[in-house]
Amino acid sequence: MPVKWLLIAAAAVHLAAASSPPEPITTIDVGVRENMQTGTVQPPLPKLTAEQSERINFGKYAVPPTLQSLLDLRQELGDPERLYDAVYFFVNTENFRYFSTPGDVVVFGNVGVDGVHYGFLTDYGTVTDLEEAPIVCISPMDFDRPVRIVAKNLKDFLRLSLTDANLVLNPFGTEAEYLAAQERWAEEEKASPYQRTEEEKQARLEVIHELQKRISLPELGLSAFSYVQKTSEERGRQVTIRTLDGLGVTTPLEQGRLHEEFKVSKDEPIDLSKLKAYLAGAPRASKLALLRDLQITRVLPNEKELQPLLLEEMQLLGLKDEAARIQASY
């Protein structure tokens, strides 16, 4: 399903549902769905209030000014659909996540289709201010690589979304592939039955104008495609250990220590006794890399022995916020 259609379909679905109160977004519901898809039914976790869910999502961090401006604008517009029509995502500060959402991501928005959502990558709590945190796109249905860094910070992300939201949602190997997709989407949009009226186009421009009055968005300085590519390349130079999800870890290895890899795959069972021995002596950076690899290769709610072991290790590593996000999501 081309993402251009995904965006149009999402808008149509939500506009059609606008006359009835929206269902509350709860992390508990997401967890239950994931378990049912794999045939495993677990006792439901206590239902969280929106305030509790937001507190778990943000952990030690405050809501950054740019995100607060978006929240204020959404409130003043009175209808979340109006802001969605401008930026193509729903602003969401609750702990909305799937099993593939990294524990060190603070979620701030979701597309409304296929579980796609966006968040601040905190690099296991080392980012000091979410205003400057890298932005990731999580696509749970993309099983090969569900997580990608798409922008250096939230302001750049907003500029990118206003330039071409499809580029945020889709990975492209080359600019030629991207340009070809743009042409194809343009033709599909012309043939689409979901066309904006002139009034809807004007309403969207008014929201964008108001957003830009409140938030000073930088120019990317490059083509949108080149910006995304450069951001990905810069991330690659920052990581100390590469991981299966493509994010890597930026924590440096202790002096005199080398990376100790604990290999995992989707197809091989994990020897818990070997894992415990590994966790007892591996460098911190190596353990963080393993956490990423395990989240991308395992549905942790179904791992009755592995998940408690990992949550305990995260507590020992001082990753209380990250552990709480994962535990409250399933």
Coordinates of C-alpha atoms in Angstrom, one line a residue:
M1 CA 0.0 0.0 0.0
P2 CA 1.8 3.2 -1.1
V3 CA 2.3 5.6 1.8
K4 CA 0.7 8.5 -0.1
W5 CA -2.5 6.4 0.0
L6 CA -1.8 5.6 3.6
L7 CA -1.9 9.3 4.5
I8 CA -5.0 9.9 2.4
A9 CA -6.8 6.8 3.8
A10 CA -5.8 7.8 7.4
A11 CA -7.3 11.3 6.9
A12 CA -10.5 9.8 5.5
V13 CA -10.9 7.3 8.3
H14 CA -10.4 9.8 11.0
L15 CA -12.5 12.5 9.4
A16 CA -15.3 9.9 9.0
A17 CA -15.0 9.1 12.7
A18 CA -14.8 12.7 13.9
S19 CA -18.5 12.9 14.7
S20 CA -18.1 10.3 17.4
P21 CA -15.8 10.5 20.5
P22 CA -12.4 9.0 19.7
E23 CA -11.4 5.9 21.5
P24 CA -8.7 6.6 24.1
I25 CA -5.2 5.5 23.2
T26 CA -4.0 3.2 25.8
T27 CA -0.8 1.2 25.9
I28 CA -2.6 -1.7 27.6
D29 CA -4.8 -2.2 24.5
V30 CA -1.7 -2.3 22.2
G31 CA -0.1 -4.9 24.4
V32 CA -3.2 -7.1 24.5
R33 CA -3.4 -7.0 20.7
E34 CA 0.2 -8.0 20.2
N35 CA -0.3 -11.0 22.5
M36 CA -3.5 -12.1 20.8
Q37 CA -1.8 -11.9 17.4
T38 CA 0.8 -14.4 18.6
G39 CA -1.8 -16.7 20.3
T40 CA -0.7 -15.9 23.8
V41 CA -3.2 -14.4 26.2
Q42 CA -1.9 -12.8 29.4
P43 CA -3.7 -11.2 32.3
P44 CA -4.4 -7.6 31.5
L45 CA -2.3 -5.0 33.3
P46 CA -4.0 -2.4 35.5
K47 CA -5.4 0.3 33.2
L48 CA -3.4 3.5 33.3
T49 CA -4.9 7.0 33.3
A50 CA -3.7 9.4 30.6
E51 CA -1.6 11.2 33.2
Q52 CA 0.0 8.0 34.4
S53 CA 0.8 6.9 30.9
E54 CA 2.3 10.3 30.0
R55 CA 4.5 10.2 33.1
I56 CA 5.8 6.8 32.2
N57 CA 6.5 7.8 28.7
F58 CA 8.5 10.9 29.6
G59 CA 10.2 9.6 32.7
K60 CA 12.7 12.1 33.9
Y61 CA 12.2 14.4 30.9
A62 CA 10.1 17.5 30.7
V63 CA 7.9 18.2 27.7
P64 CA 10.1 20.2 25.4
P65 CA 9.0 23.7 24.3
T66 CA 8.4 22.8 20.6
L67 CA 6.2 19.9 21.6
Q68 CA 4.4 22.0 24.1
S69 CA 3.6 24.5 21.4
L70 CA 2.1 21.8 19.3
L71 CA 0.0 20.6 22.2
D72 CA -1.2 24.2 22.8
L73 CA -2.1 24.7 19.2
R74 CA -4.0 21.4 19.1
Q75 CA -5.9 22.5 22.2
E76 CA -6.8 25.9 20.7
L77 CA -7.9 24.4 17.4
G78 CA -10.4 22.3 19.3
D79 CA -10.1 19.3 16.9
P80 CA -7.0 17.1 16.7
E81 CA -7.9 16.4 13.1
R82 CA -7.1 19.9 12.1
L83 CA -3.5 19.7 13.3
Y84 CA -3.2 16.2 11.8
D85 CA -4.2 17.5 8.4
A86 CA -1.3 20.0 8.6
V87 CA 1.5 17.8 9.9
Y88 CA 0.1 14.2 9.1
F89 CA 0.5 12.8 12.6
F90 CA -1.5 13.0 15.8
V91 CA 0.3 14.6 18.7
N92 CA 0.3 12.0 21.4
T93 CA 2.2 12.2 24.7
E94 CA 1.1 8.9 26.2
N95 CA 3.1 5.7 26.3
F96 CA 1.9 4.4 22.9
R97 CA 4.3 1.7 21.8
Y98 CA 4.7 -1.7 20.3
F99 CA 7.1 -4.4 21.3
S100 CA 9.5 -3.1 18.6
T101 CA 9.5 0.4 20.1
P102 CA 12.9 0.9 21.8
G103 CA 12.7 1.4 25.5
D104 CA 14.7 4.6 25.3
V105 CA 12.2 6.3 22.9
V106 CA 9.8 8.9 24.3
V107 CA 6.8 8.8 22.0
F108 CA 5.2 12.1 20.8
G109 CA 3.0 11.2 17.9
N110 CA 1.3 8.6 15.8
V111 CA 0.1 8.4 12.2
G112 CA -3.1 6.5 13.0
V113 CA -2.4 3.6 10.5
D114 CA -0.4 0.4 10.9
G115 CA 0.8 1.5 14.3
V116 CA 3.3 4.0 12.8
H117 CA 4.5 6.4 15.5
Y118 CA 7.3 8.9 16.2
G119 CA 9.5 9.6 19.2
F120 CA 12.6 11.2 20.7
L121 CA 15.6 8.9 20.9
T122 CA 17.2 9.5 24.3
D123 CA 20.1 7.0 23.8
Y124 CA 19.3 5.3 27.1
G125 CA 18.8 8.6 29.0
T126 CA 22.0 10.3 27.9
V127 CA 20.2 13.0 26.0
T128 CA 19.9 16.0 28.3
D129 CA 17.1 17.9 26.6
L130 CA 14.4 16.4 24.3
E131 CA 14.4 19.6 22.3
E132 CA 17.7 18.4 20.8
A133 CA 17.0 14.6 20.7
P134 CA 17.1 12.7 17.4
I135 CA 13.7 11.8 16.0
V136 CA 12.8 8.2 15.1
C137 CA 10.0 6.7 13.0
I138 CA 8.8 3.3 14.3
S139 CA 6.8 1.2 11.7
P140 CA 5.8 -2.0 13.6
M141 CA 4.6 -3.7 10.4
D142 CA 8.1 -3.3 8.8
F143 CA 9.5 -6.4 10.4
D144 CA 12.9 -6.2 8.8
R145 CA 13.7 -2.7 10.0
P146 CA 10.9 -1.1 12.0
V147 CA 13.0 1.8 13.5
R148 CA 14.8 4.6 11.6
I149 CA 16.3 7.9 12.5
V150 CA 14.6 10.6 10.3
A151 CA 15.6 14.0 11.8
K152 CA 18.1 15.6 14.1
N153 CA 15.5 17.2 16.3
L154 CA 11.8 18.0 16.5
K155 CA 12.0 21.3 14.6
D156 CA 13.8 19.7 11.7
F157 CA 11.2 16.9 11.8
L158 CA 8.3 19.3 11.5
R159 CA 10.0 21.1 8.6
L160 CA 10.6 17.7 6.9
S161 CA 7.0 16.7 7.5
L162 CA 5.7 19.9 6.0
T163 CA 8.0 19.4 3.0
D164 CA 7.2 15.8 2.3
A165 CA 5.7 13.5 5.0
N166 CA 6.1 10.5 2.7
L167 CA 9.9 10.8 3.0
V168 CA 9.6 10.5 6.8
L169 CA 7.5 7.3 6.5
N170 CA 9.5 5.6 3.7
P171 CA 13.1 4.5 3.4
F172 CA 14.7 5.0 0.0
G173 CA 18.1 3.7 -1.1
T174 CA 18.7 6.4 -3.7
E175 CA 17.4 9.8 -4.6
A176 CA 16.3 8.4 -8.0
E177 CA 14.0 5.9 -6.2
Y178 CA 12.6 8.7 -4.1
L179 CA 11.9 10.9 -7.2
A180 CA 10.3 8.1 -9.0
A181 CA 8.1 7.4 -6.1
Q182 CA 7.1 11.1 -5.9
E183 CA 6.0 10.9 -9.6
R184 CA 4.0 7.8 -9.0
W185 CA 2.3 9.2 -5.9
A186 CA 1.4 12.4 -7.8
E187 CA -0.3 10.3 -10.5
E188 CA -2.1 8.2 -7.9
E189 CA -3.2 11.4 -6.0
K190 CA -4.8 12.8 -9.2
A191 CA -6.8 9.6 -9.6
S192 CA -7.7 9.4 -5.9
P193 CA -11.4 9.8 -4.9
Y194 CA -10.1 11.5 -1.7
Q195 CA -9.5 15.0 -3.0
R196 CA -9.3 18.0 -0.7
T197 CA -11.9 20.8 -1.3
E198 CA -10.6 24.3 -1.7
E199 CA -12.0 25.1 1.8
E200 CA -10.0 22.2 3.2
K201 CA -6.8 23.3 1.4
Q202 CA -7.2 26.8 2.8
A203 CA -7.9 25.5 6.3
R204 CA -4.7 23.4 6.2
L205 CA -2.7 26.4 5.1
E206 CA -4.1 28.5 8.0
V207 CA -3.0 25.9 10.5
I208 CA 0.5 25.7 9.0
H209 CA 0.7 29.5 9.1
E210 CA -0.3 29.5 12.7
L211 CA 2.2 26.7 13.5
Q212 CA 5.0 28.6 11.9
K213 CA 4.1 31.8 13.8
R214 CA 4.6 29.9 17.1
I215 CA 7.5 27.7 16.1
S216 CA 10.5 29.0 14.2
L217 CA 11.3 26.1 11.8
P218 CA 14.8 26.1 10.3
E219 CA 15.4 25.5 6.6
L220 CA 17.0 22.1 6.0
G221 CA 19.7 23.5 3.9
L222 CA 19.6 20.5 1.6
S223 CA 17.0 18.7 -0.4
A224 CA 14.7 16.7 1.9
F225 CA 16.1 13.4 0.7
S226 CA 19.7 14.6 1.2
Y227 CA 18.9 15.8 4.7
V228 CA 17.5 12.4 5.7
Q229 CA 20.5 10.6 4.2
K230 CA 23.0 12.9 5.9
T231 CA 21.2 12.5 9.2
S232 CA 21.5 8.8 8.9
E233 CA 25.2 9.0 8.0
E234 CA 26.0 11.3 10.9
R235 CA 24.3 8.9 13.3
G236 CA 26.4 6.1 11.9
R237 CA 29.6 8.0 12.8
Q238 CA 28.3 8.6 16.3
V239 CA 27.6 5.0 17.3
T240 CA 30.2 2.9 19.2
I241 CA 28.4 -0.4 18.6
R242 CA 26.1 -1.3 15.7
T243 CA 22.8 -3.1 16.5
L244 CA 20.3 -5.1 14.5
D245 CA 17.7 -2.3 14.6
G246 CA 20.1 0.1 12.8
L247 CA 20.2 2.6 15.7
G248 CA 23.3 1.4 17.4
V249 CA 24.5 2.7 20.8
T250 CA 26.5 5.8 21.5
T251 CA 27.8 4.9 24.9
P252 CA 31.6 4.6 24.8
L253 CA 33.3 1.4 25.9
E254 CA 35.2 1.6 29.2
Q255 CA 39.0 2.2 28.7
G256 CA 40.7 -1.1 28.0
R257 CA 37.5 -2.9 27.3
L258 CA 36.4 -4.4 23.9
H259 CA 32.9 -5.0 22.7
E260 CA 31.6 -8.4 23.8
E261 CA 28.8 -9.6 21.5
F262 CA 26.0 -11.9 22.6
K263 CA 24.5 -13.1 19.3
V264 CA 20.8 -13.3 19.0
S265 CA 18.5 -14.1 16.1
K266 CA 14.7 -14.5 15.5
D267 CA 15.2 -18.1 14.7
E268 CA 17.4 -19.3 17.6
P269 CA 16.3 -19.9 21.2
I270 CA 18.3 -18.0 23.9
D271 CA 20.3 -20.0 26.4
L272 CA 19.4 -18.2 29.6
S273 CA 22.3 -19.6 31.6
K274 CA 24.7 -18.2 29.0
L275 CA 22.9 -14.9 29.0
K276 CA 23.1 -14.6 32.8
A277 CA 26.8 -15.2 32.7
Y278 CA 27.2 -12.6 29.9
L279 CA 25.3 -10.0 31.8
A280 CA 27.4 -10.6 34.9
G281 CA 30.6 -9.4 33.1
A282 CA 30.0 -7.7 29.8
P283 CA 30.8 -3.9 29.3
R284 CA 27.8 -1.6 29.8
A285 CA 27.8 -0.5 26.1
S286 CA 27.7 -4.2 25.0
K287 CA 24.7 -4.8 27.3
L288 CA 22.9 -1.8 25.8
A289 CA 23.5 -3.1 22.3
L290 CA 22.1 -6.5 23.4
L291 CA 19.0 -4.8 24.8
R292 CA 18.4 -3.3 21.3
D293 CA 19.0 -6.6 19.6
L294 CA 16.6 -8.5 21.9
Q295 CA 13.8 -5.9 21.4
I296 CA 14.1 -6.3 17.6
T297 CA 14.2 -10.1 17.6
R298 CA 11.8 -11.0 20.4
V299 CA 8.2 -10.3 21.4
L300 CA 9.1 -9.8 25.0
P301 CA 5.6 -10.3 26.5
N302 CA 5.8 -13.9 25.3
E303 CA 9.2 -14.5 26.9
K304 CA 8.1 -15.6 30.4
E305 CA 11.7 -15.9 31.7
L306 CA 13.6 -13.6 29.5
Q307 CA 11.5 -10.4 30.0
P308 CA 11.9 -10.4 33.9
L309 CA 15.6 -11.1 33.5
L310 CA 16.0 -8.1 31.2
L311 CA 13.9 -5.8 33.3
E312 CA 16.0 -6.7 36.3
E313 CA 19.2 -6.0 34.4
M314 CA 17.8 -2.6 33.2
Q315 CA 17.2 -1.7 36.8
L316 CA 20.8 -2.6 37.7
L317 CA 22.0 -0.4 34.8
G318 CA 20.0 2.5 36.1
L319 CA 17.5 2.4 33.3
K320 CA 14.4 2.7 35.4
D321 CA 12.5 4.9 33.0
E322 CA 13.3 2.5 30.1
A323 CA 12.2 -0.5 32.1
A324 CA 9.0 1.2 33.2
R325 CA 8.1 2.0 29.6
I326 CA 8.5 -1.5 28.5
Q327 CA 6.8 -3.0 31.5
A328 CA 3.8 -0.7 31.1
S329 CA 3.5 -1.3 27.4
Y330 CA 2.8 -5.0 27.4

